[in-house]
Amino acid sequence: MCAGLLLMISAILGMLVYMSHSMFSTGRYLKHLEYEVCYVRNFTDVDDKIIARAKQLGEDPLSLSRRYCEEFHKDMTFLRCLPPSVEPRVSDHMPQIISMIIQILENGCAYIVDGDVYFSVDKSPEYGRLSGRKSEDNRAGERVAVDSRKKNPADFALWKSSKEGETYWDSPWGPGRPGWHIECSAMSAAYLGYSFDIHGGGMDLVFPHHENEIAQSCAACSSSNISYWLHNGFVTIDSEKMSKSLGNFFTIRQVIELYHPLALRLFLIGTHYRSPINYSDLQLESASDRIYYIYQTLQDCVDFLKQQNIELQEKTIPGDILNCINKFQNDFVSAMSNDLHTSDVLAALYDPMRIINDLLNTRKGKKQALRAESIAALEKSIKHVLTILGLMPSSYSEALQELKQKALHRLKLTEDEILQKIEERTSARNNKDYERSDAIRKELAAKGIALMDNPDGTTWKPALPPVPSP
């Protein structure tokens, strides 16, 4: 398969942690299927909110936007998101935006009022087809601005005449700037054409933003079409939408101060992208614990296989192991092909991970024929899927150490303090003071530190602290 697949997602500056996780694994998975993917992620770097914020800070709006764009890029790097093929910004595409507005006007679907240009919703007979809204639902004063100059209260601005002191661009209708909706249509048409495969964004953009995009794109070109719309659900806190206006939000940067970025990524893709995600410390702790388990298991595989001398071939893999791998791969493809059910993929990891641990640690597993070949094949299969999900670290051992450091930071502990407790416990065990030994273990467990005894001594790892009784 090598047909081109085109993606687009909009990024509004000041984006919170509920960014569109629909795109977290989409590009990697489509490339895995051997599509040639052109991924466009455009920036809205000029709009009413940015202008108001820049005025409040005494800063140039475009300078403010550039600063936030740079911070956004850092966050996407932390979360292992693939960079887009192209990343247009509104401020660099005024000619394309103005050209599209002219085309809409020439096609009789817009009108000019005092230097403003409005799209005429009445000229779009299928308006509402994405959201399912009817024209009578668009009552003035609710989702659309009240403006007596409009022919229909639902009409929306394609071009806004500039107010004194605002950033502006020259146009056939006078100085001004584009409305929010037109910029996305113009930039997607510039890089993907009027018809492309996938358009992503938050669920709150279905109406009016994406509905308006469809209307104006079809008004500019009657053959305009988008095959699939991916709308992600919101991150909620106590079942309430996370938002700046409510003051109940966390930025990505704040979260990864306490949790490993890959734990945050696992948390986000642990829920189907169309569903809401309930943010809580417990959920992040659980994601961190789960990804630690995954990386520790795979690190144990690497350590074990270093001591082996095997040449991995399919014919050397036992039938039951091969069946497990095939099932895992089939479950992966089935889940991802069914509207990107990443949560089902993570659930499918359970069996191969369990079998690896059995082979590494149990008496029965250690006696299995072709044990090393089985472990190598399972590790390879899991690594392949983690890579496509964007969960593959550069080094298991480094990721494990980083996860431990984040846990220490959350718990306000140092490793020296834990090692001192381990020494105290070892001394108590040597003196047969098992009551003291157990007390130390329980004390650390209550804080979220688990101890593991082995022939070489005692080690520690982060663990989920016990849930307090109600």
CSV table of C-alpha atoms in Angstrom, one decimal, residues 56-301:
chain,number,residue,atom,x,y,z
A,56,GLN,CA,-2.9,42.8,28.5
A,57,LEU,CA,0.9,41.8,28.5
A,58,GLY,CA,1.9,44.8,26.4
A,59,GLU,CA,3.4,42.4,23.8
A,60,ASP,CA,3.2,42.1,20.0
A,61,PRO,CA,0.5,39.5,19.2
A,62,LEU,CA,2.7,37.6,16.7
A,63,SER,CA,5.7,37.7,19.1
A,64,LEU,CA,3.4,36.2,21.8
A,65,SER,CA,2.2,33.5,19.4
A,66,ARG,CA,5.7,32.6,18.4
A,67,ARG,CA,6.7,32.1,22.0
A,68,TYR,CA,3.7,29.8,22.7
A,69,CYS,CA,4.4,27.9,19.4
A,70,GLU,CA,7.9,27.2,20.7
A,71,GLU,CA,6.6,26.0,24.0
A,72,PHE,CA,4.1,23.8,22.3
A,73,HIS,CA,6.9,22.2,20.2
A,74,LYS,CA,8.7,21.3,23.5
A,75,ASP,CA,5.6,19.7,24.9
A,76,MET,CA,5.1,17.6,21.7
A,77,THR,CA,8.7,16.5,21.9
A,78,PHE,CA,8.3,15.4,25.5
A,79,LEU,CA,5.2,13.3,24.6
A,80,ARG,CA,7.0,11.7,21.6
A,81,CYS,CA,4.5,13.1,19.1
A,82,LEU,CA,5.8,12.9,15.5
A,83,PRO,CA,6.5,16.2,13.9
A,84,PRO,CA,4.1,17.2,11.1
A,85,SER,CA,5.0,17.2,7.4
A,86,VAL,CA,4.2,20.9,7.3
A,87,GLU,CA,3.2,23.4,10.0
A,88,PRO,CA,1.6,26.5,8.5
A,89,ARG,CA,0.7,29.6,10.5
A,90,VAL,CA,-2.2,32.0,9.8
A,91,SER,CA,0.1,35.0,9.7
A,92,ASP,CA,2.1,33.5,6.8
A,93,HIS,CA,-0.9,32.6,4.7
A,94,MET,CA,-2.9,35.8,4.2
A,95,PRO,CA,-2.8,35.7,0.4
A,96,GLN,CA,-4.3,32.1,0.4
A,97,ILE,CA,-7.0,33.2,2.9
A,98,ILE,CA,-7.9,36.4,1.0
A,99,SER,CA,-8.0,34.4,-2.3
A,100,MET,CA,-10.4,31.9,-0.8
A,101,ILE,CA,-12.7,34.6,0.5
A,102,ILE,CA,-12.7,36.2,-2.9
A,103,GLN,CA,-13.7,32.8,-4.4
A,104,ILE,CA,-16.6,32.5,-1.9
A,105,LEU,CA,-17.8,36.0,-2.7
A,106,GLU,CA,-17.7,35.4,-6.4
A,107,ASN,CA,-19.7,32.2,-5.9
A,108,GLY,CA,-22.4,34.3,-4.2
A,109,CYS,CA,-22.0,32.7,-0.8
A,110,ALA,CA,-20.8,35.7,1.2
A,111,TYR,CA,-21.4,39.5,1.5
A,112,ILE,CA,-19.6,42.6,2.6
A,113,VAL,CA,-20.7,44.9,5.4
A,114,ASP,CA,-18.5,47.9,6.4
A,115,GLY,CA,-15.2,46.2,5.7
A,116,ASP,CA,-16.3,42.9,7.2
A,117,VAL,CA,-17.1,39.8,5.1
A,118,TYR,CA,-19.7,37.4,6.3
A,119,PHE,CA,-20.5,33.9,5.1
A,120,SER,CA,-24.1,33.4,4.2
A,121,VAL,CA,-25.3,30.2,5.9
A,122,ASP,CA,-28.5,30.3,3.8
A,123,LYS,CA,-26.4,29.6,0.8
A,124,SER,CA,-25.2,26.3,2.3
A,125,PRO,CA,-28.2,23.9,2.0
A,126,GLU,CA,-26.4,21.1,3.9
A,127,TYR,CA,-25.2,23.3,6.7
A,128,GLY,CA,-25.4,21.3,9.9
A,129,ARG,CA,-24.6,17.9,8.3
A,130,LEU,CA,-21.6,17.2,10.5
A,131,SER,CA,-23.1,18.3,13.9
A,132,GLY,CA,-26.7,17.3,13.1
A,133,ARG,CA,-27.9,20.8,14.1
A,134,LYS,CA,-30.8,22.4,12.3
A,135,SER,CA,-30.9,26.0,11.3
A,136,GLU,CA,-33.5,26.8,13.9
A,137,ASP,CA,-31.1,25.7,16.6
A,138,ASN,CA,-28.7,28.5,15.8
A,139,ARG,CA,-30.4,31.2,17.8
A,140,ALA,CA,-28.8,34.6,18.2
A,141,GLY,CA,-27.0,35.2,21.4
A,142,GLU,CA,-26.1,31.6,22.2
A,143,ARG,CA,-23.5,30.1,19.9
A,144,VAL,CA,-23.2,33.0,17.5
A,145,ALA,CA,-22.6,36.7,18.0
A,146,VAL,CA,-25.6,39.1,17.8
A,147,ASP,CA,-25.0,41.5,15.0
A,148,SER,CA,-27.9,43.3,13.3
A,149,ARG,CA,-25.9,43.7,10.1
A,150,LYS,CA,-26.0,40.0,9.5
A,151,LYS,CA,-28.6,38.6,7.1
A,152,ASN,CA,-28.9,35.5,9.3
A,153,PRO,CA,-27.8,35.4,13.0
A,154,ALA,CA,-25.9,32.2,12.2
A,155,ASP,CA,-23.7,33.9,9.5
A,156,PHE,CA,-20.0,34.0,10.5
A,157,ALA,CA,-17.1,36.3,9.8
A,158,LEU,CA,-14.7,35.4,7.0
A,159,TRP,CA,-12.8,38.8,7.4
A,160,LYS,CA,-12.9,41.2,10.2
A,161,SER,CA,-12.1,44.9,9.8
A,162,SER,CA,-9.4,46.0,12.1
A,163,LYS,CA,-10.0,48.1,15.2
A,164,GLU,CA,-7.6,50.9,16.2
A,165,GLY,CA,-4.3,49.6,17.5
A,166,GLU,CA,-4.8,46.0,16.3
A,167,THR,CA,-2.5,44.0,14.0
A,168,TYR,CA,-3.9,44.0,10.5
A,169,TRP,CA,-3.3,43.0,6.9
A,170,ASP,CA,-4.5,44.8,3.8
A,171,SER,CA,-7.3,43.3,1.8
A,172,PRO,CA,-9.8,44.2,-1.0
A,173,TRP,CA,-12.2,45.1,1.8
A,174,GLY,CA,-9.8,47.3,3.8
A,175,PRO,CA,-7.4,46.5,6.6
A,176,GLY,CA,-8.3,43.7,8.9
A,177,ARG,CA,-7.7,40.0,9.7
A,178,PRO,CA,-9.3,36.7,9.0
A,179,GLY,CA,-12.1,35.1,11.0
A,180,TRP,CA,-11.1,31.9,12.8
A,181,HIS,CA,-12.8,29.4,10.6
A,182,ILE,CA,-11.6,30.5,7.2
A,183,GLU,CA,-7.9,30.2,8.1
A,184,CYS,CA,-8.2,26.4,8.5
A,185,SER,CA,-10.0,25.9,5.2
A,186,ALA,CA,-7.4,28.0,3.4
A,187,MET,CA,-4.4,26.3,4.8
A,188,SER,CA,-5.7,22.8,4.4
A,189,ALA,CA,-6.6,23.6,0.8
A,190,ALA,CA,-3.1,25.0,0.2
A,191,TYR,CA,-1.3,21.9,1.4
A,192,LEU,CA,-3.8,19.0,1.0
A,193,GLY,CA,-6.2,20.3,-1.6
A,194,TYR,CA,-10.0,20.6,-1.2
A,195,SER,CA,-10.5,16.9,-0.6
A,196,PHE,CA,-8.4,14.9,1.9
A,197,ASP,CA,-8.7,11.9,4.1
A,198,ILE,CA,-8.7,12.8,7.8
A,199,HIS,CA,-9.4,16.0,9.8
A,200,GLY,CA,-8.8,15.9,13.6
A,201,GLY,CA,-9.7,18.2,16.5
A,202,GLY,CA,-11.5,18.4,19.8
A,203,MET,CA,-15.1,17.5,20.2
A,204,ASP,CA,-16.0,21.1,21.0
A,205,LEU,CA,-14.9,22.1,17.5
A,206,VAL,CA,-17.7,20.0,15.8
A,207,PHE,CA,-19.9,23.1,16.0
A,208,PRO,CA,-19.4,25.8,14.9
A,209,HIS,CA,-15.8,25.5,13.8
A,210,HIS,CA,-15.7,22.4,11.7
A,211,GLU,CA,-19.3,22.9,10.5
A,212,ASN,CA,-18.3,26.3,9.2
A,213,GLU,CA,-15.1,24.9,7.7
A,214,ILE,CA,-17.2,22.5,5.6
A,215,ALA,CA,-19.6,25.2,4.5
A,216,GLN,CA,-17.0,27.7,3.4
A,217,SER,CA,-14.7,25.0,1.7
A,218,CYS,CA,-17.7,23.7,-0.3
A,219,ALA,CA,-18.6,27.3,-1.2
A,220,ALA,CA,-15.1,27.9,-2.5
A,221,CYS,CA,-15.0,24.5,-4.3
A,222,SER,CA,-18.1,22.4,-4.8
A,223,SER,CA,-16.1,19.1,-4.8
A,224,SER,CA,-14.5,19.8,-1.4
A,225,ASN,CA,-14.7,16.7,0.8
A,226,ILE,CA,-13.2,15.2,4.0
A,227,SER,CA,-13.5,11.4,4.3
A,228,TYR,CA,-13.1,11.1,8.1
A,229,TRP,CA,-13.5,13.4,11.1
A,230,LEU,CA,-11.6,12.4,14.3
A,231,HIS,CA,-12.9,14.3,17.3
A,232,ASN,CA,-11.3,13.6,20.7
A,233,GLY,CA,-13.1,13.8,24.0
A,234,PHE,CA,-12.1,16.1,26.8
A,235,VAL,CA,-9.9,15.5,29.9
A,236,THR,CA,-12.2,16.0,32.9
A,237,ILE,CA,-11.6,16.5,36.6
A,238,ASP,CA,-14.3,15.1,38.8
A,239,SER,CA,-16.4,14.7,35.6
A,240,GLU,CA,-16.1,18.4,34.8
A,241,LYS,CA,-14.4,19.5,31.6
A,242,MET,CA,-10.9,20.8,32.2
A,243,SER,CA,-10.7,24.4,31.0
A,244,LYS,CA,-8.9,27.7,31.6
A,245,SER,CA,-12.2,29.4,32.4
A,246,LEU,CA,-12.9,27.1,35.3
A,247,GLY,CA,-9.3,27.2,36.5
A,248,ASN,CA,-9.2,23.4,36.9
A,249,PHE,CA,-6.5,22.6,34.4
A,250,PHE,CA,-3.0,21.3,34.3
A,251,THR,CA,-0.5,22.1,31.5
A,252,ILE,CA,1.6,19.3,30.1
A,253,ARG,CA,4.7,20.9,31.6
A,254,GLN,CA,3.1,20.8,35.1
A,255,VAL,CA,2.2,17.1,34.8
A,256,ILE,CA,5.6,16.0,33.6
A,257,GLU,CA,7.2,17.7,36.5
A,258,LEU,CA,5.8,14.9,38.5
A,259,TYR,CA,5.3,12.1,36.0
A,260,HIS,CA,7.4,10.7,33.2
A,261,PRO,CA,6.2,11.9,29.8
A,262,LEU,CA,5.7,8.4,28.6
A,263,ALA,CA,3.5,7.6,31.6
A,264,LEU,CA,1.4,10.6,30.6
A,265,ARG,CA,1.3,9.3,27.0
A,266,LEU,CA,0.2,5.9,28.3
A,267,PHE,CA,-2.5,7.5,30.4
A,268,LEU,CA,-3.8,9.5,27.4
A,269,ILE,CA,-4.0,6.5,25.0
A,270,GLY,CA,-5.4,4.3,27.7
A,271,THR,CA,-8.8,5.6,26.8
A,272,HIS,CA,-10.4,5.6,23.4
A,273,TYR,CA,-9.8,9.0,21.9
A,274,ARG,CA,-13.5,9.9,21.4
A,275,SER,CA,-14.2,9.2,25.1
A,276,PRO,CA,-13.6,11.6,28.0
A,277,ILE,CA,-10.6,11.0,30.2
A,278,ASN,CA,-10.9,11.6,34.0
A,279,TYR,CA,-7.7,13.1,35.2
A,280,SER,CA,-6.6,12.2,38.7
A,281,ASP,CA,-3.3,11.6,40.5
A,282,LEU,CA,-4.4,8.0,41.0
A,283,GLN,CA,-4.8,7.5,37.2
A,284,LEU,CA,-1.4,8.9,36.6
A,285,GLU,CA,0.1,6.8,39.4
A,286,SER,CA,-1.5,3.8,37.8
A,287,ALA,CA,-0.1,4.6,34.3
A,288,SER,CA,3.3,5.2,35.8
A,289,ASP,CA,3.2,1.9,37.6
A,290,ARG,CA,2.0,0.1,34.4
A,291,ILE,CA,4.7,1.5,32.2
A,292,TYR,CA,7.4,0.7,34.8
A,293,TYR,CA,6.2,-2.9,34.8
A,294,ILE,CA,6.4,-3.0,31.0
A,295,TYR,CA,9.9,-1.5,30.8
A,296,GLN,CA,11.2,-3.6,33.7
A,297,THR,CA,10.0,-6.8,32.0
A,298,LEU,CA,11.6,-5.8,28.7
A,299,GLN,CA,14.8,-4.9,30.5
A,300,ASP,CA,14.8,-8.3,32.2
A,301,CYS,CA,14.5,-9.8,28.7
